[in-house]
CSV table of C-alpha atoms in Angstrom, one decimal:
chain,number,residue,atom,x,y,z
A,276,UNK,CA,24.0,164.2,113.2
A,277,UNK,CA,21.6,164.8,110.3
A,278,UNK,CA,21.9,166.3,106.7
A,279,UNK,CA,19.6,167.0,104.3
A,280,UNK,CA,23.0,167.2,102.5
A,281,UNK,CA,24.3,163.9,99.9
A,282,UNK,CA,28.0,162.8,99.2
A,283,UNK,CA,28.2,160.7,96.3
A,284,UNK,CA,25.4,158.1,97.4
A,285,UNK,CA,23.8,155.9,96.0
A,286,UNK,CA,20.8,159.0,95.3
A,287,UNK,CA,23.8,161.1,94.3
A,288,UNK,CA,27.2,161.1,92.1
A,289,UNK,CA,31.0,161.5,91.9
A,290,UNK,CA,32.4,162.7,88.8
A,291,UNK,CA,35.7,161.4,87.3
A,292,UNK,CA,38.0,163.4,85.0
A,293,UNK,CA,41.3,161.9,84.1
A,294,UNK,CA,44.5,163.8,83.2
A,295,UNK,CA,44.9,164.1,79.5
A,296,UNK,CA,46.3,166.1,76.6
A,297,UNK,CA,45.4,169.7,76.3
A,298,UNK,CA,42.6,170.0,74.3
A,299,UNK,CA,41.0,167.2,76.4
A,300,UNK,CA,37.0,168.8,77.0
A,301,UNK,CA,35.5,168.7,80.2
A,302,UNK,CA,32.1,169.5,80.0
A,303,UNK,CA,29.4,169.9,82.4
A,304,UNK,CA,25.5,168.4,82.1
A,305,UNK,CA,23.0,170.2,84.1
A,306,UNK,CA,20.0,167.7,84.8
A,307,UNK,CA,18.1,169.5,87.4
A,308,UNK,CA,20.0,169.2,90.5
A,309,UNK,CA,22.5,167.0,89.2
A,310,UNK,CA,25.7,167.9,87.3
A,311,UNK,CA,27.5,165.2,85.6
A,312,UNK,CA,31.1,165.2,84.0
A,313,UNK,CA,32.5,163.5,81.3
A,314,UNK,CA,36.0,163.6,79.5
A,315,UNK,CA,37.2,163.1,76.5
A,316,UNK,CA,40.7,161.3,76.8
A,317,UNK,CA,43.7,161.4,74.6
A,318,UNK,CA,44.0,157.5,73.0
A,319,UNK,CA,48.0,157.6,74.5
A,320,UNK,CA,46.6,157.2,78.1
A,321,UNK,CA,46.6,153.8,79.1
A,322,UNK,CA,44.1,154.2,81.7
A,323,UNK,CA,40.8,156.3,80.6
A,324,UNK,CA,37.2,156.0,81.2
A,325,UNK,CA,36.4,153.5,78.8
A,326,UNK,CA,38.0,150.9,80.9
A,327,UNK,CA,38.5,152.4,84.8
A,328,UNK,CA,35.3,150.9,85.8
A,329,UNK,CA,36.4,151.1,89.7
A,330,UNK,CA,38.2,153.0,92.4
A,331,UNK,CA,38.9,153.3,96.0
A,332,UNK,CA,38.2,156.5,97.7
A,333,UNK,CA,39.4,158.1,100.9
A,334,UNK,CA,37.9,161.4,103.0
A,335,UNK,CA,38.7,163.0,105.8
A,336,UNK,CA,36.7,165.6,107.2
A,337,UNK,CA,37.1,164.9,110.9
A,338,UNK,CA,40.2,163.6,112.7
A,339,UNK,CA,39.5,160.4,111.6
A,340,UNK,CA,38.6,158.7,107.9
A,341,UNK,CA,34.8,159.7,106.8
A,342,UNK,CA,35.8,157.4,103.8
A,343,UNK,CA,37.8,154.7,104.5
A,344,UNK,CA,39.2,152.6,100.9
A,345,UNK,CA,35.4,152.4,99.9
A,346,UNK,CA,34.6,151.1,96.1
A,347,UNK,CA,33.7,153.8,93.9
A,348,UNK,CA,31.7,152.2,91.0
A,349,UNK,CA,30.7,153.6,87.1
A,350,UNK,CA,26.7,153.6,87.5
A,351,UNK,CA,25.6,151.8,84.3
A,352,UNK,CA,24.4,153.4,81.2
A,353,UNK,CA,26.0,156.8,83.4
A,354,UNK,CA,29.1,158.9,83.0
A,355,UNK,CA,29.9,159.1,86.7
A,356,UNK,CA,30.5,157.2,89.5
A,357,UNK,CA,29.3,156.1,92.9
A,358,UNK,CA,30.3,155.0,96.3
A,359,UNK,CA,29.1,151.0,97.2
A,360,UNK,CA,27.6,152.9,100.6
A,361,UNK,CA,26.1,155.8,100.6
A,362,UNK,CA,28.0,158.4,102.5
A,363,UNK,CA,26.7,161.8,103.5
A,364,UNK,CA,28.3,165.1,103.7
A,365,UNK,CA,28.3,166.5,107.8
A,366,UNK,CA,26.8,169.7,107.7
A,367,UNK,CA,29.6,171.0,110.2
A,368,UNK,CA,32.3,170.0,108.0
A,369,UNK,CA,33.3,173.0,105.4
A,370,UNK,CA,35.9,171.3,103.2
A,371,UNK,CA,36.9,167.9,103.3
A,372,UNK,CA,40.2,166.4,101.5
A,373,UNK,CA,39.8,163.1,99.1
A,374,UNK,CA,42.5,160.5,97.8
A,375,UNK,CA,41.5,158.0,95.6
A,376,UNK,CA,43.5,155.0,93.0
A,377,UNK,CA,42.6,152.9,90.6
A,378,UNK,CA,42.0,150.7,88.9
A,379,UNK,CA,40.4,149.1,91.8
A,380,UNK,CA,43.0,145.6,92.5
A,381,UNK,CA,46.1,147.7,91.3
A,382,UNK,CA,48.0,145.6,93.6
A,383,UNK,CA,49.1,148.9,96.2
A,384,UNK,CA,48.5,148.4,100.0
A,385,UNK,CA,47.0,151.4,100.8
A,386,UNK,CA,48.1,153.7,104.0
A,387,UNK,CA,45.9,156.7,104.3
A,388,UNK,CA,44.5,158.5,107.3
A,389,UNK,CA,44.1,161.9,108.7
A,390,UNK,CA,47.7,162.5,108.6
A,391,UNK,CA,49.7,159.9,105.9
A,392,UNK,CA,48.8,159.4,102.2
A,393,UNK,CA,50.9,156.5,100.8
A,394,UNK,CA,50.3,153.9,98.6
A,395,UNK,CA,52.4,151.1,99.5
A,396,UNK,CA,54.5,148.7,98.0
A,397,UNK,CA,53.5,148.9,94.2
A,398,UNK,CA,55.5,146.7,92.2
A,399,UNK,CA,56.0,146.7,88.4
A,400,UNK,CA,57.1,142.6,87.5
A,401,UNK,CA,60.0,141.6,85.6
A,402,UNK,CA,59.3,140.7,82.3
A,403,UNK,CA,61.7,139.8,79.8
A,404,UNK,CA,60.0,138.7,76.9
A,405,UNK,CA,56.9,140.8,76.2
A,406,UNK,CA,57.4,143.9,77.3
A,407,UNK,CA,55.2,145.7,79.2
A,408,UNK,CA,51.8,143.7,77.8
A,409,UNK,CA,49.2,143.3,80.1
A,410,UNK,CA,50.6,145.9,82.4
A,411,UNK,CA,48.2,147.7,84.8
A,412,UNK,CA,48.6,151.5,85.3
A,413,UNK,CA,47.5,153.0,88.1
A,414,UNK,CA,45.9,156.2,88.5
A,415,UNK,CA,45.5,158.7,91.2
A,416,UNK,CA,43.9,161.6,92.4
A,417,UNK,CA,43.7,164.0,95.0
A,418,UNK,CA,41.8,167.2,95.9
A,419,UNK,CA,40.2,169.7,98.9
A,420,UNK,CA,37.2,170.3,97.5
A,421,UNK,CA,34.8,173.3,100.0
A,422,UNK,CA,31.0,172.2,100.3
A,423,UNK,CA,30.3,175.8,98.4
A,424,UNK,CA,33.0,173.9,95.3
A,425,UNK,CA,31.1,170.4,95.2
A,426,UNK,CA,27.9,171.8,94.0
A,427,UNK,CA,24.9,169.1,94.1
A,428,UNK,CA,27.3,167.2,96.3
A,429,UNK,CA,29.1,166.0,93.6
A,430,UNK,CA,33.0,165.9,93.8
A,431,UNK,CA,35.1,166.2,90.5
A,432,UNK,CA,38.4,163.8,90.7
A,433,UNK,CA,41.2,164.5,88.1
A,434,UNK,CA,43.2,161.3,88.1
A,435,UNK,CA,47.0,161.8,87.1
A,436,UNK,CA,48.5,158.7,85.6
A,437,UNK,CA,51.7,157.7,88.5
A,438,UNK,CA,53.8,155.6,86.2
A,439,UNK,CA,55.9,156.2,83.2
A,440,UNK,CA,55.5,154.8,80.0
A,441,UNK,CA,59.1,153.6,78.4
A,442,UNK,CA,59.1,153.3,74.7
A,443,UNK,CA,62.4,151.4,72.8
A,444,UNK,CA,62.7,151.9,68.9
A,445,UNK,CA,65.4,150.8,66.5
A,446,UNK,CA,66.2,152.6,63.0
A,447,UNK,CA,69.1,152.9,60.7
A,448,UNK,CA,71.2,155.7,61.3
A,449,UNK,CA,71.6,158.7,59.0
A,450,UNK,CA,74.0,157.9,56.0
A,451,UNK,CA,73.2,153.8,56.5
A,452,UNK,CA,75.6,152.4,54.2
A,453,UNK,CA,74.2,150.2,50.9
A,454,UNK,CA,74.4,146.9,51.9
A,455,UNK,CA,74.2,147.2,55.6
A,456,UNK,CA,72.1,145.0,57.1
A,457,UNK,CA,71.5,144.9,61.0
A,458,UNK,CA,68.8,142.0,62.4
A,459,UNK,CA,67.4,142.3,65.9
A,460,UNK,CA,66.3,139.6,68.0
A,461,UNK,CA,65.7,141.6,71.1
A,462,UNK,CA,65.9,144.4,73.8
A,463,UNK,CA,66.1,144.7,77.1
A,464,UNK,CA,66.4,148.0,79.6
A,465,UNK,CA,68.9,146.7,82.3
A,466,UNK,CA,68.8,148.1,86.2
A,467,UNK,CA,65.7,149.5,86.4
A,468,UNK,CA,64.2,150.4,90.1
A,469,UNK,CA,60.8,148.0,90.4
A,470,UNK,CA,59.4,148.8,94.1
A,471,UNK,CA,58.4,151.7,95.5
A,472,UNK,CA,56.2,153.7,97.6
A,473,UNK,CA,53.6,156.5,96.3
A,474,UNK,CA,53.4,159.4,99.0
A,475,UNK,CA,50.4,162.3,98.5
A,476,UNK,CA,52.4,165.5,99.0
A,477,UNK,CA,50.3,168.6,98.1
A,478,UNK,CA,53.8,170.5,97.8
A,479,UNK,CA,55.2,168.4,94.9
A,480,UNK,CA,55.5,169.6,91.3
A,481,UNK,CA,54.2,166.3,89.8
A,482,UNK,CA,50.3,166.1,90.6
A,483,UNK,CA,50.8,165.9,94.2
A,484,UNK,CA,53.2,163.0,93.9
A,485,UNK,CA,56.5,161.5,95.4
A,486,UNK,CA,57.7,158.2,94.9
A,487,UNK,CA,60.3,156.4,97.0
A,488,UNK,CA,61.4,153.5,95.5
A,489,UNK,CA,63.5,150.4,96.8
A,490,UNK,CA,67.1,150.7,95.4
A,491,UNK,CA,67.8,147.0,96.3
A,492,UNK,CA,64.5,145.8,94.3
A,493,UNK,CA,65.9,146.2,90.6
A,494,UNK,CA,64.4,144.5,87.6
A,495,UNK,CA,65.2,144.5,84.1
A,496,UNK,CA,62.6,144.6,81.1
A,497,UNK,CA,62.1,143.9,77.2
A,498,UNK,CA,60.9,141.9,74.4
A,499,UNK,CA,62.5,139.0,72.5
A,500,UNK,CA,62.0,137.6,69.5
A,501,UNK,CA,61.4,134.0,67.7
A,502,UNK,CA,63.9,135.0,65.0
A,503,UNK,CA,66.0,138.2,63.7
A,504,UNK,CA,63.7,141.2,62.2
A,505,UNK,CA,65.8,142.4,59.6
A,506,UNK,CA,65.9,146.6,60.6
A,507,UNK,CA,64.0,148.6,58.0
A,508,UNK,CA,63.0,152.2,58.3
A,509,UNK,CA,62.2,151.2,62.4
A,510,UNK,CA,61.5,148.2,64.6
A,511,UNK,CA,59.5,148.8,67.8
A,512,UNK,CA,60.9,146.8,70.4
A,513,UNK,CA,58.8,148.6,73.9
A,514,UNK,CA,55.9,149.9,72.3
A,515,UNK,CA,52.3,150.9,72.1
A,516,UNK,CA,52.2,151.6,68.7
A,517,UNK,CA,49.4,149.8,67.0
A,518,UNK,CA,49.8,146.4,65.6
A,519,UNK,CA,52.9,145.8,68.3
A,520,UNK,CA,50.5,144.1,71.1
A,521,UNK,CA,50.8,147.2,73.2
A,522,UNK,CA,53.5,146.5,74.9
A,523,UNK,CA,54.7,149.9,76.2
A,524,UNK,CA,56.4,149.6,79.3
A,525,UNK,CA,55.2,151.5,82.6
A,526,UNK,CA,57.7,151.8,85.4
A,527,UNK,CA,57.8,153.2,88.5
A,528,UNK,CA,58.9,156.8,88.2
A,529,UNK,CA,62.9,157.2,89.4
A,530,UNK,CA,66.0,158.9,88.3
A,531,UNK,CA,69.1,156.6,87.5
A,532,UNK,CA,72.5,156.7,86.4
A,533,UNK,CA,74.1,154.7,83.2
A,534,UNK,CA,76.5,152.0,83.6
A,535,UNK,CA,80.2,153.4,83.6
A,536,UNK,CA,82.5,151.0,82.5
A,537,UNK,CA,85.6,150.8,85.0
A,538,UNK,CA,89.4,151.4,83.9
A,539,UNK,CA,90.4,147.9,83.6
A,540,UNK,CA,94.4,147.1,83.9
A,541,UNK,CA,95.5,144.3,81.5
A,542,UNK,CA,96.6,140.9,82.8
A,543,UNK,CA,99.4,140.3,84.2
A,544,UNK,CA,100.2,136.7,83.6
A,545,UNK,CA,101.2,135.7,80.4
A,546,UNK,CA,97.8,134.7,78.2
A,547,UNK,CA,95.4,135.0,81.4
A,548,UNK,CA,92.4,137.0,80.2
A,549,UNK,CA,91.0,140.8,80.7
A,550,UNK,CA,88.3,140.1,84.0
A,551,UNK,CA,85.4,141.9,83.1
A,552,UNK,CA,83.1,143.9,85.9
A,553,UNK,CA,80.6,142.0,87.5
A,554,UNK,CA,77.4,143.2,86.9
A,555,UNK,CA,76.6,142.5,90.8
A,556,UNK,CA,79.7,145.1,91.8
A,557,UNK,CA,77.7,147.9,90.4
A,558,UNK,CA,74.3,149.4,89.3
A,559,UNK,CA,73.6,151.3,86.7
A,560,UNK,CA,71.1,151.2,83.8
A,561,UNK,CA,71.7,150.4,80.1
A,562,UNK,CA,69.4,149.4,77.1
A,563,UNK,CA,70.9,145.5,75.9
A,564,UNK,CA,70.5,144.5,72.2
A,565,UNK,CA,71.0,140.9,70.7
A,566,UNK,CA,71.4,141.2,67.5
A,567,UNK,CA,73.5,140.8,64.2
A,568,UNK,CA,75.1,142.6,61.6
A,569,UNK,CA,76.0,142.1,58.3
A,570,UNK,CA,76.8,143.4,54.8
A,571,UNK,CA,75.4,142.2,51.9
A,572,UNK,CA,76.7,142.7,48.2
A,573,UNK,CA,74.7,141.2,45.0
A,574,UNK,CA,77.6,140.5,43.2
A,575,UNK,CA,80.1,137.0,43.6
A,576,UNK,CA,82.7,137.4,46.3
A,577,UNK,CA,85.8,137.9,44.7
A,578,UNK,CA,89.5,136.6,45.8
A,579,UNK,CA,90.7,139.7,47.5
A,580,UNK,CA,87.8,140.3,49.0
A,581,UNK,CA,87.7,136.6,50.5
A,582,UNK,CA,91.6,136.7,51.5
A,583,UNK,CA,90.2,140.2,53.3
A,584,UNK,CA,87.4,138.7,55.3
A,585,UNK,CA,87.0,135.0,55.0
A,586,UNK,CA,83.8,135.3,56.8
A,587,UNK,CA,81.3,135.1,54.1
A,588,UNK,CA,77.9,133.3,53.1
A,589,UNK,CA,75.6,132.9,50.1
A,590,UNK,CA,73.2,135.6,50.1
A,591,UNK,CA,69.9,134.0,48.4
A,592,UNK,CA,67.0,135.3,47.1
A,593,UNK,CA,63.1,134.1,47.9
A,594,UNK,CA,63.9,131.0,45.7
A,595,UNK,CA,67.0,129.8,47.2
A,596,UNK,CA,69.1,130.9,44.6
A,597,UNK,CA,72.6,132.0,45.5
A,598,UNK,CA,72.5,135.4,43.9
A,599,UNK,CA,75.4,137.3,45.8
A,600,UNK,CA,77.6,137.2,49.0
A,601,UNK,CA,77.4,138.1,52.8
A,602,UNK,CA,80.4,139.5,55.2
A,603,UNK,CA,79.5,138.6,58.9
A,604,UNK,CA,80.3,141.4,60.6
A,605,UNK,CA,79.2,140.9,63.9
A,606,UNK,CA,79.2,138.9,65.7
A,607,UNK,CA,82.7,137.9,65.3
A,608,UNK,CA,82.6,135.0,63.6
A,609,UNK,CA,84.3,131.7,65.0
A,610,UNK,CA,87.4,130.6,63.5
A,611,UNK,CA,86.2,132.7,60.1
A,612,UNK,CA,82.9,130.2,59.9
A,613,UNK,CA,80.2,132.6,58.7
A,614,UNK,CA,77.0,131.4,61.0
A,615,UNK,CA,73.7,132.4,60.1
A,616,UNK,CA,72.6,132.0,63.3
A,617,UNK,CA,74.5,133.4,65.0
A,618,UNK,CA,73.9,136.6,67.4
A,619,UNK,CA,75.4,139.3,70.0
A,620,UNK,CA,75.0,141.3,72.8
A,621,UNK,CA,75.9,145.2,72.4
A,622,UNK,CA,74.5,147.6,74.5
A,623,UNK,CA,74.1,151.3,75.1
A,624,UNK,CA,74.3,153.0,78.4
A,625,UNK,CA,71.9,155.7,79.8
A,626,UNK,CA,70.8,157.9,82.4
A,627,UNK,CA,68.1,160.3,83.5
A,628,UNK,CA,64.7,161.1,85.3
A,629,UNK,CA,61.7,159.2,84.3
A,630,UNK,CA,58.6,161.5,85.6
A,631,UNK,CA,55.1,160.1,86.4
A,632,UNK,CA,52.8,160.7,83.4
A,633,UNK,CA,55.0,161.2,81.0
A,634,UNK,CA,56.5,159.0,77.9
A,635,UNK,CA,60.1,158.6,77.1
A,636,UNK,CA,60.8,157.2,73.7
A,637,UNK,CA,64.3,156.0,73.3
A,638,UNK,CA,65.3,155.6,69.4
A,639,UNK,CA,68.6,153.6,69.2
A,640,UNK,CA,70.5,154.6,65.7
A,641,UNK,CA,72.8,151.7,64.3
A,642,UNK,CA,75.3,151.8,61.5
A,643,UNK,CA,74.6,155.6,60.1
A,644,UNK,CA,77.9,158.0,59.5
A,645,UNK,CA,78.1,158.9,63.0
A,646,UNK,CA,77.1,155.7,64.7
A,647,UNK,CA,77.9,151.8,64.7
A,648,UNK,CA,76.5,148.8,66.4
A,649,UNK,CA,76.9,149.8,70.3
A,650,UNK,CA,79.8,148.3,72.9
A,651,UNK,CA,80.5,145.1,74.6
A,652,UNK,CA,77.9,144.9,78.1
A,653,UNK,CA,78.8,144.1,81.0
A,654,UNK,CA,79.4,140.6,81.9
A,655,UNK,CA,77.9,138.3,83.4
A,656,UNK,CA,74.7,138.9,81.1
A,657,UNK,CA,71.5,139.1,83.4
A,658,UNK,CA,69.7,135.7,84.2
A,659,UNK,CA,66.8,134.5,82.0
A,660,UNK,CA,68.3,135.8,78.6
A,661,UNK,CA,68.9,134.0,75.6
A,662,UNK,CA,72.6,132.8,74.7
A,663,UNK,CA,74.6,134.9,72.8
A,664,UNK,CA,78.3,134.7,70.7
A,665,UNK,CA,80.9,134.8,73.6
A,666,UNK,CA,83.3,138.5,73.5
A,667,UNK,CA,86.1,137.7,71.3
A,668,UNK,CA,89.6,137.6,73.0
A,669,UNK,CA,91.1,141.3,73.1
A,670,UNK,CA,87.7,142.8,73.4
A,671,UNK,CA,86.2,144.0,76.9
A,672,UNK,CA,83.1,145.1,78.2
A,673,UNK,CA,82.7,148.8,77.0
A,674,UNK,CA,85.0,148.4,73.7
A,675,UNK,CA,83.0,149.7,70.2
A,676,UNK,CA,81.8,145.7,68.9
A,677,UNK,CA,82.6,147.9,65.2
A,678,UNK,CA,84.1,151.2,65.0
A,679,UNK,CA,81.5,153.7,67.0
A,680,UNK,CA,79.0,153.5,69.7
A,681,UNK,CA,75.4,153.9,68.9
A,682,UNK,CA,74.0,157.5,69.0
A,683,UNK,CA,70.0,157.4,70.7
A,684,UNK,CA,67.8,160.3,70.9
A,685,UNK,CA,65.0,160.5,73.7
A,686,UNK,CA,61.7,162.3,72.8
A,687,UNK,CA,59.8,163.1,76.0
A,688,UNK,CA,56.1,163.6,75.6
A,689,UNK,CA,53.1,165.2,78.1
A,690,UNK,CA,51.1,164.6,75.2
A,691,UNK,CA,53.0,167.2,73.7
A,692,UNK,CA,56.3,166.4,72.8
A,693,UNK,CA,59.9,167.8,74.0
A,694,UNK,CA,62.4,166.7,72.5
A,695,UNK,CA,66.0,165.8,73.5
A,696,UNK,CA,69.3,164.5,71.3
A,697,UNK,CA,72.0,162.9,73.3
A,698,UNK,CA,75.1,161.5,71.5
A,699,UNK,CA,77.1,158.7,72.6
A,700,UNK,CA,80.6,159.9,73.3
């Protein structure tokens, strides 16, 4: 069968446009026969033009693949792409349907024929000291394009970003009280659903998309530091933010339920101590913070106070100078020993849907009028995190570590932000 008729060969082009805020431009450059696209992408997206230098492509057209996972490269010194072989358009085909991915080595095994569209088991690694740096996204496109629609022969892609980006900040709460101090070593989102497979469905509401993910393939992610950052206006723990090392998190998309806390019945030998859940007994996803809180008063401590809480330091200026007092606050300090060093685990449960190509921001609030410092987690603490102070006797997992849970607010941006407040109760 001949054709005077070019698909994105070598002699010809396919366009890329990815999925971007709303006043992204798409515009369209008529060179004699030849049209050629280029975008203008909102700096949130991960993956944009600038740096998707390669994808893979599938066609159908007949019963069987016309383009079968072929490489789809940016032409130098172009704005548009084209296939490694050149591949003609069938004169007897009217409309053909395309899927396509990338960047090209996303680390999906591809399933795609005539009649299934997945891309198989993508998985997003465990990291628990960085973040999300040095994440790939993955991008993905699908359309039906008529031969009458691909004018010059040239097919227009928009590519909708598949993952979610997950964003952690921590700020002082409204009505921080003078002297409150609160130092952050790190944060970690706990439970979170790591493999999963990406299905083409033309009827689904999110850019012809539909993950099923693995619910025995959990991970848990987040970023630790050297020493305590003391907690100023906000610290970006999961972030993009510039000057944090882009580390934003990307996930698969999922919905999940927070960790609930089971009704716990009290011992009933004589000094045997409260059991706390295992954290293998149940799933369920919470944000973990190891951190320390204290309040600080520039002024000597004075006898009552001392007899009141024991548990104080020298508070010190840049030259060493002893220039006030500190009250550990938490952790709870070991047989009244104020520690320096010394750190906790509080957490904050939390539930929801993340969607594909959307971020969630999740803005912890400590210490303000209506919040505190979290509750105890669950127990044991996941493997590969730092030590903490051990949960004083009396305490259990789920009990305030001060007097209220911490209040967090979500924002939820397409590149145009919804936002939504949910209290701790």
């Amino acid at each position: 069968m001949k054709s005077k008729t070019k698909l994105l060969g070598l002699t010809s082009v396919m366009a890329l446009g990815l999925v971007s805020c709303a006043n992204d431009e798409l515009k369209e450059i008529y060179n004699g026969e030849e049209i050629e696209f280029t975008t203008r992408v909102s700096r949130a997206t991960i993956t944009d033009k600038s740096n998707l230098n390669a994808f893979r492509v599938y066609a159908d057209g007949y019963s069987t693949l016309l383009i079968n996972g072929k490489k789809a490269e940016k032409v130098k010194g172009k704005d548009y792409y084209a296939l490694e072989q050149k591949v003609t358009w069938p004169t007897d085909v009217k409309s053909i349907r395309f899927w396509a991915y990338g960047p090209d080595g996303a680390g999906v095994t591809p399933d795609i024929n005539a009649s299934t569209q997945q891309l198989r088991n993508f998985k997003v690694e465990q990291n628990l000291n960085e973040g999300g740096k040095n994440q790939t996204d993955l991008v993905v496109a699908y359309t039906n394009i008529t031969r009458e629609e691909a004018s010059g022969m040239q097919v227009p892609l928009t590519f909708n970003h598949a993952l979610s980006q997950i964003e952690v900040k921590i700020k002082k709460g409204d009505g921080y009280e003078e002297g409150r101090v609160v130092k952050v070593k790190g944060a970690w989102i706990i439970n979170v659903q790591n493999t999963g497979d990406l299905r083409f469905d033309v009827n689904s509401e999110n850019n012809n998309m539909v993950w099923n993910n693995s619910a025995l393939s959990m991970a848990n992610y987040g970023r630790l530091f050297d020493d305590g950052r003391r907690l100023a206006d906000g610290l970006w723990m999961l972030s993009n933010e510039e000057g944090a090392d882009k580390s934003s998190l990307m996930v698969i998309p999922q919905k999940f339920e927070k960790w609930v806390f089971p009704e716990q019945e009290s011992a009933t030998a004589e000094n045997q101590p409260v059991q706390a859940p295992s954290i293998q007994n149940q799933v369920g996803t919470y944000i973990l913070v190891l951190c320390r809180v204290e309040t600080e008063h520039n002024y000597p401590a004075t006898s009552s106070g001392t007899a009141e809480n024991p548990t104080i330091g020298d508070l010190k200026n840049d030259k060493g100078e002893v220039v006030g007092h500190v009250h550990q606050l938490f952790p709870v300090a070991k047989d009244n020993v104020y520690n320096a060093d010394a750190y906790g685990y509080t957490c904050v449960p939390i539930e929801g849907e993340w969607l594909p190509g959307k971020k969630y921001v999740y803005t912890l609030e400590f210490c303000g009028k209506d919040s505190g410092a979290g509750v105890y987690p669950p127990e044991p603490k996941p493997d590969g995190l730092p030590d903490g102070e051990d949960r004083p006797d009396g305490k259990k997992p789920g009990d305030p570590v001060l007097d209220d849970p911490i209040t967090f607010s979500v924002e939820v941006s397409d590149w145009e932000s919804e936002d939504k407040t949910t209290p701790m109760t």
